[in-house]
CSV table of C-alpha atoms in Angstrom, one decimal:
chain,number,residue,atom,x,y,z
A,1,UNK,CA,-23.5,17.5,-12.8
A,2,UNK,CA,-25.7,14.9,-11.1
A,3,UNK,CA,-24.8,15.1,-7.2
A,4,UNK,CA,-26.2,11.5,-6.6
A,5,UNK,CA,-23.4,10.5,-8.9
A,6,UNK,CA,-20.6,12.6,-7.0
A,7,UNK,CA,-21.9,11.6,-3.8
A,8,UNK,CA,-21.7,7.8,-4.9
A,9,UNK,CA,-18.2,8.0,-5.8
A,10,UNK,CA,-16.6,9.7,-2.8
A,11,UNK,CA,-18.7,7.1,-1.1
A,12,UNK,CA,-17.2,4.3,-2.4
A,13,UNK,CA,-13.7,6.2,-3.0
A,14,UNK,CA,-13.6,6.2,1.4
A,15,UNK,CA,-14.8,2.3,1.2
A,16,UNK,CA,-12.0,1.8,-0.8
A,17,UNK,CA,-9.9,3.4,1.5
A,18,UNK,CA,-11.3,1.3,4.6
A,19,UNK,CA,-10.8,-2.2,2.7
A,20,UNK,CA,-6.8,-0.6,2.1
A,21,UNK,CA,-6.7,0.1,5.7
A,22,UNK,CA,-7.5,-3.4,6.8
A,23,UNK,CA,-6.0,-4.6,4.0
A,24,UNK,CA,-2.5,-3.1,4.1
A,25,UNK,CA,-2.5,-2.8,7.9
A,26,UNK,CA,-0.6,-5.9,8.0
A,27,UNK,CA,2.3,-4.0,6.3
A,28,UNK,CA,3.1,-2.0,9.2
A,29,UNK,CA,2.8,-4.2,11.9
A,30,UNK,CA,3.4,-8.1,11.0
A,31,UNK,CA,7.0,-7.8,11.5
A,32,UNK,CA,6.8,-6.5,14.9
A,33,UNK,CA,3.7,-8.6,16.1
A,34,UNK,CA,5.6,-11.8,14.8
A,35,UNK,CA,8.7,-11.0,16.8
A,36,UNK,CA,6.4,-10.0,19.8
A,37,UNK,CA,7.7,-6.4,19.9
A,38,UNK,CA,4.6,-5.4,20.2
A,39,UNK,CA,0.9,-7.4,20.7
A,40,UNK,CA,-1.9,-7.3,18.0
A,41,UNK,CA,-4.0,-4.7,19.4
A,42,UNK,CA,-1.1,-2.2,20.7
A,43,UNK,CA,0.1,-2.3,17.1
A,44,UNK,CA,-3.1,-1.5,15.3
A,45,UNK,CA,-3.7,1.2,17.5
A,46,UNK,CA,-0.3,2.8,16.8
A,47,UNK,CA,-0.9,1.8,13.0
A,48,UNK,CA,-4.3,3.9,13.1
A,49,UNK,CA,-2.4,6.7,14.7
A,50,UNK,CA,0.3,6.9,12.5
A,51,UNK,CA,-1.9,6.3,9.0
A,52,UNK,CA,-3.8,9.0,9.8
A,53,UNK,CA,-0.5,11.3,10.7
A,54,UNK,CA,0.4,10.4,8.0
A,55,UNK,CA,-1.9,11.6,5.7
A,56,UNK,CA,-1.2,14.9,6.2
A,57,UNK,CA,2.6,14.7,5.5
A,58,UNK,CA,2.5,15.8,1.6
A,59,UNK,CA,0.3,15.9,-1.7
A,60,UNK,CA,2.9,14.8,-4.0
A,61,UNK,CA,1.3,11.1,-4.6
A,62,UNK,CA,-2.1,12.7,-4.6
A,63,UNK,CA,-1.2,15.0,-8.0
A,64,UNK,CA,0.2,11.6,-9.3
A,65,UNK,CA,-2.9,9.7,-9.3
A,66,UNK,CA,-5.1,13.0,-9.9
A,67,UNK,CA,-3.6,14.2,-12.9
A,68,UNK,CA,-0.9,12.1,-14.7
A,69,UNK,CA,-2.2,8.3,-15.2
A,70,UNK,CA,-5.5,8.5,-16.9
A,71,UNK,CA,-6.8,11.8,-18.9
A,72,UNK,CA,-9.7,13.8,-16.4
A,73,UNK,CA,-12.7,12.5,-17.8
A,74,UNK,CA,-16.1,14.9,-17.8
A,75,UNK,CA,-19.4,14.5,-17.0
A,76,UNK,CA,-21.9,11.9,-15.8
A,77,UNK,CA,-19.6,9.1,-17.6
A,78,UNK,CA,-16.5,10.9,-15.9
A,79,UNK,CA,-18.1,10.1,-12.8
A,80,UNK,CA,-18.9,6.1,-13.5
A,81,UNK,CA,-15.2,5.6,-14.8
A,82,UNK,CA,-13.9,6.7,-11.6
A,83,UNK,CA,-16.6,4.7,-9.9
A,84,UNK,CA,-16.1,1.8,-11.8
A,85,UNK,CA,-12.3,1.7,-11.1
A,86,UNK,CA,-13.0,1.9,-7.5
A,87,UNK,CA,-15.2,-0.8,-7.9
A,88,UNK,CA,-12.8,-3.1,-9.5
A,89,UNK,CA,-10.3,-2.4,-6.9
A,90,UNK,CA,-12.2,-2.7,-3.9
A,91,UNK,CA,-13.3,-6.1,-5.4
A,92,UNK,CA,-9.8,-7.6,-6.0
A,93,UNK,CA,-8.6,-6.3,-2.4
A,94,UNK,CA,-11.6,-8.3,-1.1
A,95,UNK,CA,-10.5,-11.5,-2.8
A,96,UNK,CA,-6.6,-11.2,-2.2
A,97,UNK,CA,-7.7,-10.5,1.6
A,98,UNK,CA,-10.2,-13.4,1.7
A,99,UNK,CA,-7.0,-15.8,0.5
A,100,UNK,CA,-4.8,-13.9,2.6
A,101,UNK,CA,-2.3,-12.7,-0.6
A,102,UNK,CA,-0.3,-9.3,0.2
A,103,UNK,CA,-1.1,-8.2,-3.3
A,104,UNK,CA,-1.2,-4.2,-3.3
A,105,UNK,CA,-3.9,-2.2,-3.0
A,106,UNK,CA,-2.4,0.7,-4.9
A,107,UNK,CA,-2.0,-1.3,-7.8
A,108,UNK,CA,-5.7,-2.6,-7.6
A,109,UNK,CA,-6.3,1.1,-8.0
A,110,UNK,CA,-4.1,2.2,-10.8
A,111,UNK,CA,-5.2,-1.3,-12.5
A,112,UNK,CA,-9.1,0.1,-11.9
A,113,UNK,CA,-8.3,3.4,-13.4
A,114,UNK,CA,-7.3,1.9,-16.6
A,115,UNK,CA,-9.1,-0.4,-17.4
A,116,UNK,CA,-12.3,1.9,-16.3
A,117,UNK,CA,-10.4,4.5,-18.5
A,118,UNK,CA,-9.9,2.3,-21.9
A,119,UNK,CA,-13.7,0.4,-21.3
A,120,UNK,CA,-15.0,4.5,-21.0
A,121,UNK,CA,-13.1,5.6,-24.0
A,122,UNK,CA,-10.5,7.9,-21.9
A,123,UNK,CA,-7.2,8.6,-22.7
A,124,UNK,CA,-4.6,6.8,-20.1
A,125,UNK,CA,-1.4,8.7,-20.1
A,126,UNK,CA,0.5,5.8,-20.2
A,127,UNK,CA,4.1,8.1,-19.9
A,128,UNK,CA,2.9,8.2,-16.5
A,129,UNK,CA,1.4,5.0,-16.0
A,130,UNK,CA,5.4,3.4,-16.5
A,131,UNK,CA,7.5,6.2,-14.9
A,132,UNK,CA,5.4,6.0,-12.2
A,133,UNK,CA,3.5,2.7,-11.8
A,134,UNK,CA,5.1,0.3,-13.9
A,135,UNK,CA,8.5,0.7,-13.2
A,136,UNK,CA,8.3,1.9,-9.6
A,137,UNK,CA,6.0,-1.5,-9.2
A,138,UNK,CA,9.7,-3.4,-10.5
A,139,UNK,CA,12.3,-0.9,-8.9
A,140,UNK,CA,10.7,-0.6,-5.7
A,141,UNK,CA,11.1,-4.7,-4.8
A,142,UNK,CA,14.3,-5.1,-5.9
A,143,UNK,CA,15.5,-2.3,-3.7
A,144,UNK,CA,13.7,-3.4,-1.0
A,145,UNK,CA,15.1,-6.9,-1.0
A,146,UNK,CA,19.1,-5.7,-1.7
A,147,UNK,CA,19.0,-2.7,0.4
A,148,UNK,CA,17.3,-5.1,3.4
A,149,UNK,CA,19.9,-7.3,2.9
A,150,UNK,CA,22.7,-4.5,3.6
A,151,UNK,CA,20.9,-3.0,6.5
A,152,UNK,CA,21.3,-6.4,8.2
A,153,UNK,CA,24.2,-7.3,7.3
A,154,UNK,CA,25.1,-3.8,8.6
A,155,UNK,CA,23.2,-4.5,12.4
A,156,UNK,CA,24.4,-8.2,12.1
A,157,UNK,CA,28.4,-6.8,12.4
A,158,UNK,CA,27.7,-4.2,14.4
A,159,UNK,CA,26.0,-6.4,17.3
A,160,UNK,CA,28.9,-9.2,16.5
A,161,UNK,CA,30.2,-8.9,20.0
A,162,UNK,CA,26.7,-8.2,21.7
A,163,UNK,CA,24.8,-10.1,24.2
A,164,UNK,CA,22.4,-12.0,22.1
A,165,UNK,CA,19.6,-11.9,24.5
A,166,UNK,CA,20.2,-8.2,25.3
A,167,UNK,CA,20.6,-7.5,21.9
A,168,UNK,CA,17.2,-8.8,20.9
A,169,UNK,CA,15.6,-7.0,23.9
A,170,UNK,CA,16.5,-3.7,22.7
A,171,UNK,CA,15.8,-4.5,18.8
A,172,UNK,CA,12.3,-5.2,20.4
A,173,UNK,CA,11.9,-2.0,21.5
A,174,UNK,CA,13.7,-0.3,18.4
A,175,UNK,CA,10.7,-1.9,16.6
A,176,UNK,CA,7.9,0.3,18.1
A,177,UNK,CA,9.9,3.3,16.6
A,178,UNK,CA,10.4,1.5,13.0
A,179,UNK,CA,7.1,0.3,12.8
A,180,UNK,CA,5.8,3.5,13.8
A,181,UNK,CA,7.9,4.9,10.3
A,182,UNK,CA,6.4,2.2,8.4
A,183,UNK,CA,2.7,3.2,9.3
A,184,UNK,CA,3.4,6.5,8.5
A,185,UNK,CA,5.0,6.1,5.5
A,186,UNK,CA,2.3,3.9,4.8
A,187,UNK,CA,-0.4,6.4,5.6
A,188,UNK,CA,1.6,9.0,3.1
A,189,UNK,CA,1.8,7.1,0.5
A,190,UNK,CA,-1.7,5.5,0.7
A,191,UNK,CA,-4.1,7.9,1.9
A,192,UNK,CA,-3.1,10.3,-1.0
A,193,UNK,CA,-4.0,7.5,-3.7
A,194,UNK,CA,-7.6,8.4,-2.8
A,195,UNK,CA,-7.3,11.6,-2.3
A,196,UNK,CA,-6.5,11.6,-5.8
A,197,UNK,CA,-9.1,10.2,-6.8
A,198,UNK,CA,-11.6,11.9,-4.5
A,199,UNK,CA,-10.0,15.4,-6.2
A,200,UNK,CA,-10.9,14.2,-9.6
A,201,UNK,CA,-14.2,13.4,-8.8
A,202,UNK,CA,-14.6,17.3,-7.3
A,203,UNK,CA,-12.9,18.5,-10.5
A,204,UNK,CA,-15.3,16.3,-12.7
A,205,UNK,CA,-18.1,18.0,-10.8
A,206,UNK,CA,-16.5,21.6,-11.7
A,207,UNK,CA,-16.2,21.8,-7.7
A,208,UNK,CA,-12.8,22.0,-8.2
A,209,UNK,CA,-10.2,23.5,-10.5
A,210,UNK,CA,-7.3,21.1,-11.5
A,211,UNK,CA,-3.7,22.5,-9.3
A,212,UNK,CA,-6.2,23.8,-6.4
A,213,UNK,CA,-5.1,22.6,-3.3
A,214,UNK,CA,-7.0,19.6,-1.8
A,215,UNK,CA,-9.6,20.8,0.1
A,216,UNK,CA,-9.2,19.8,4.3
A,217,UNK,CA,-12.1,18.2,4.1
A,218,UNK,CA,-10.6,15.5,1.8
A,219,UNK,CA,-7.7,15.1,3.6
A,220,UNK,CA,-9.5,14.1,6.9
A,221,UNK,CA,-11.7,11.9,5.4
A,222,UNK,CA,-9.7,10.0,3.8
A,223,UNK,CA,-7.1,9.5,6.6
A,224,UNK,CA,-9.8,8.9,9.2
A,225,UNK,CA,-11.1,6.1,6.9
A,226,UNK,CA,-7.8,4.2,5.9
A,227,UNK,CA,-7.1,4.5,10.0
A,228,UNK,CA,-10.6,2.9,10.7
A,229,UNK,CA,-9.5,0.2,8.0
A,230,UNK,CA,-6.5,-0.7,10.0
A,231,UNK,CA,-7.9,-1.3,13.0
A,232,UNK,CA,-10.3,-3.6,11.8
A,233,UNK,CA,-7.2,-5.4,11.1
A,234,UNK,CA,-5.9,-7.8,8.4
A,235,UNK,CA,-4.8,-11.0,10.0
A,236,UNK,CA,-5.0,-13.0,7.4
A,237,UNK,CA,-2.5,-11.3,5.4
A,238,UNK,CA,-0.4,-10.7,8.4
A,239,UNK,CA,0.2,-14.2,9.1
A,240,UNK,CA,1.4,-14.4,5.4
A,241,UNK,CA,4.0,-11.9,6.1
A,242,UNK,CA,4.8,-12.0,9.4
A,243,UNK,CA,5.1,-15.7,9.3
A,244,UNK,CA,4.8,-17.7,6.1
A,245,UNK,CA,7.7,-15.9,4.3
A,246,UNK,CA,10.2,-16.6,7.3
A,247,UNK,CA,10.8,-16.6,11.2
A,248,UNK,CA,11.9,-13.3,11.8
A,249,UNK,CA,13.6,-11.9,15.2
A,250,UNK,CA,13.6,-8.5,16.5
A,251,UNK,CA,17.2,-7.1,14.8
A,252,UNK,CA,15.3,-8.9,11.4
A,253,UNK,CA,11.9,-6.8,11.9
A,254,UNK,CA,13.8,-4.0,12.5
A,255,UNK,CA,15.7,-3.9,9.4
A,256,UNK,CA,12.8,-4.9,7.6
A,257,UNK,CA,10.5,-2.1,8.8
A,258,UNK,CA,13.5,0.6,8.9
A,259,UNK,CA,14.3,-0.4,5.0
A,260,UNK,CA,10.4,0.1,4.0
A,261,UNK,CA,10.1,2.8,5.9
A,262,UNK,CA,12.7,4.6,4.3
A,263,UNK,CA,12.1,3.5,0.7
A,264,UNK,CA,8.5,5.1,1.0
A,265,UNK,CA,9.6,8.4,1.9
A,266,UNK,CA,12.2,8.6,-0.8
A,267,UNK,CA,9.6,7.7,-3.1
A,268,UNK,CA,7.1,10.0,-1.8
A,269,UNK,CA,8.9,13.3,-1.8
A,270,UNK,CA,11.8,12.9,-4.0
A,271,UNK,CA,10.0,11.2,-6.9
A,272,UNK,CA,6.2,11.5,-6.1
A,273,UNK,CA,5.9,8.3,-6.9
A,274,UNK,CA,3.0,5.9,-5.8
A,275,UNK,CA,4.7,2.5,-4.7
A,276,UNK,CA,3.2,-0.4,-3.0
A,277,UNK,CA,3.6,-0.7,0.7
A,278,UNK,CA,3.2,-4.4,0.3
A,279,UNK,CA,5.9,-5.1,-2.6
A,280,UNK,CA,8.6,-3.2,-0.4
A,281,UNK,CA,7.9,-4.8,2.5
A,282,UNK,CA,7.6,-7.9,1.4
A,283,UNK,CA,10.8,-7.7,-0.6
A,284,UNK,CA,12.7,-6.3,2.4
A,285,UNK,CA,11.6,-9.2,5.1
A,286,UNK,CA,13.3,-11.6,1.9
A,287,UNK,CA,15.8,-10.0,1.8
A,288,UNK,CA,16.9,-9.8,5.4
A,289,UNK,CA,15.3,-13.7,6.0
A,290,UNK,CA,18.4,-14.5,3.0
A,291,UNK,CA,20.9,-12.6,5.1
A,292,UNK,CA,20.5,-16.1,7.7
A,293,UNK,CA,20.6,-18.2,5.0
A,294,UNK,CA,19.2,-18.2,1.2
A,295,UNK,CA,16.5,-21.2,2.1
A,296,UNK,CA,15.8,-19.9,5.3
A,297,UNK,CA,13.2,-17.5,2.9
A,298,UNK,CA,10.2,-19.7,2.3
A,299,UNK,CA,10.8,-19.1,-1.5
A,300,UNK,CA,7.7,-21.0,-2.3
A,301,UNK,CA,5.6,-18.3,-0.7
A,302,UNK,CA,7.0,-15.8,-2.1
A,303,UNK,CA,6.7,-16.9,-5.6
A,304,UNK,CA,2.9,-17.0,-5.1
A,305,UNK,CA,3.2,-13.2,-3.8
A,306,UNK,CA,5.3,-12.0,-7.0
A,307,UNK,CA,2.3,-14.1,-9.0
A,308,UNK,CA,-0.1,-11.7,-7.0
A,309,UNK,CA,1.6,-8.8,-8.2
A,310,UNK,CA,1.9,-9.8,-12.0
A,311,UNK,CA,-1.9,-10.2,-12.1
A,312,UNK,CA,-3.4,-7.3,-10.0
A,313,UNK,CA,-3.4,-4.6,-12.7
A,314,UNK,CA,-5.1,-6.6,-14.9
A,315,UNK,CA,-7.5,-8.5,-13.1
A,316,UNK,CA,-8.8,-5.2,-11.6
A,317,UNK,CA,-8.7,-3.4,-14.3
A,318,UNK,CA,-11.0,-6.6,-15.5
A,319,UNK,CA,-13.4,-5.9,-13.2
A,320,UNK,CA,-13.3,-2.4,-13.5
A,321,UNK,CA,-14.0,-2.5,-17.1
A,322,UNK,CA,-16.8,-4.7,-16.3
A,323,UNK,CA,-18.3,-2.5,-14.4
A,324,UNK,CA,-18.0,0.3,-16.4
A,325,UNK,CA,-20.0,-1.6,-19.0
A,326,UNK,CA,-22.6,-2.6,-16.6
A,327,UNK,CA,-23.4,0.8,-14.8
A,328,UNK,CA,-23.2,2.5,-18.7
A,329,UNK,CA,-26.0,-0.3,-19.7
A,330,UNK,CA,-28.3,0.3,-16.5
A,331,UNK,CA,-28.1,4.4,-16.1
A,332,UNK,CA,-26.9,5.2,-19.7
């Protein structure tokens, strides 16, 4: 097995990994720097920590992505699928960043790994690719956005009688702790997705036997890079959530963080499942924006997010297969 080639695609397996970092930071902490809970920096920081906590949580997600969406390919052209679908996700992160679109980074992958898959002649297990992509990618919003609903409906009779102004002070510090959750739920759910991929690469190279464990190595990498990503920061995309979508106050960010927080877990260790951070997040500040009022939710905004999701599969796995075809015409 050619190192160069193995080398090349952890390589650009830990960029992709960086560009999710920055890219999905804003999922942990737009909510809380929007209410002022906590300021940009502070937030970041605790992102970082927490991402790469994270990472270390489970390998459910990881065996997902490794072995049940596309069929391990062998060899040299093993090697340039996986690096093509990399490619083809890394490039539609950068674009959805540069426009400041929460589209998710997860699916860019699994959208990478197919097309790179069907353009390299591979089978795609598409059983898997619908259990757990397809309609997790549905499931996961629409729970996000009724079950954020409830929880503030929930904190909204509960605190009936409160002090308002006392009752936002202590929501704002509740939101450290939830956002805390959400960045490490975000760093189990999304450091593992290239894990995956880095363990398939290693098995391609006969490094690795499929089951082993993943090596340490892997692990650390791959969480040290996704927290480096998230400090960089994403503030395009933060102001998109944080603000675009709705005003949100500190019992609203609460709920919002608290119900993503929770819905990656579930999905994590109950189901294995990889879900995007960005569609449950995004689906859980609607759906606690609609608890004020149902046009209190920029709806307009959100439409153009739910576009963003409906296109990323394809349009990386586009540019995946694009790639494919291009590195198989210059190396053979």
């Amino acid at each position: 097995m050619d190192t160069f080639a193995l080398i090349v695609t952890i390589g650009v397996a830990l960029g992709f990994t960086y560009t999710n970092g920055f890219h999905d930071s804003a999922n942990a902490i737009a909510t809380s720097v929007s209410t002022r809970a906590l300021t940009p920096r502070a937030a970041l920081a605790m992102a970082a920590v927490m991402n790469l906590a994270g990472a270390f949580l489970g390998s459910g997600v990881a065996k997902t992505v490794s072995e049940g969406l596309i069929e391990t390919p062998t060899g040299k052209t093993g090697m340039w699928i996986l690096f093509s679908a990399l490619v083809g996700a890394i490039v539609w992160n950068l674009i959805t960043w540069y426009f400041g679109l929460p589209s998710s980074s997860s699916h860019a992958l699994f959208g990478g790994m197919v097309g790179a898959a069907l353009a390299g002649g591979i089978g795609v297990i598409w059983s898997g690719v619908v259990d757990k992509v397809v309609i997790p990618m549905f499931l996961s919003p629409i729970v996000g956005l009724i079950v954020g609903y409830l929880v503030m409906v929930v904190i909204m009779w509960l605190f009936r009688r409160s002090n308002p102004h006392k009752a936002k002070r202590g929501f704002r510090v509740a939101q450290t702790v939830s956002a805390a959750g959400m960045a490490l739920g975000h760093g189990l759910q999304d450091a593992q997705k290239t894990m995956g991929v880095v363990v398939m690469a290693l098995v391609i190279a006969d490094i690795e036997k499929p089951g082993d464990p993943i090596p340490v190595w892997v692990k650390v990498a791959c969480a040290v890079m996704l927290s480096l990503g998230t400090y960089a920061g994403g503030w395009r995309i933060m102001r998109t959530l944080g603000r675009k979508i709705i005003e949100l106050d500190p019992p609203q960010g609460f709920a919002a963080e608290t119900t993503g927080a929770s819905i990656m877990y579930t999905a994590s260790y109950l189901y294995h499942a990889p879900i995007s951070t960005t569609h449950v997040i995004t689906s859980a500040i609607m759906g606690v924006g609609a608890t004020k009022r149902v046009n209190a939710v920029r709806w307009g905004v959100a439409k153009n997010i739910i576009m963003g999701w409906f296109i990323t599969m394809p349009a990386a796995a586009g540019v995946a297969a694009a790639c494919f075809w291009a590195v198989n015409l210059a190396v053979g």
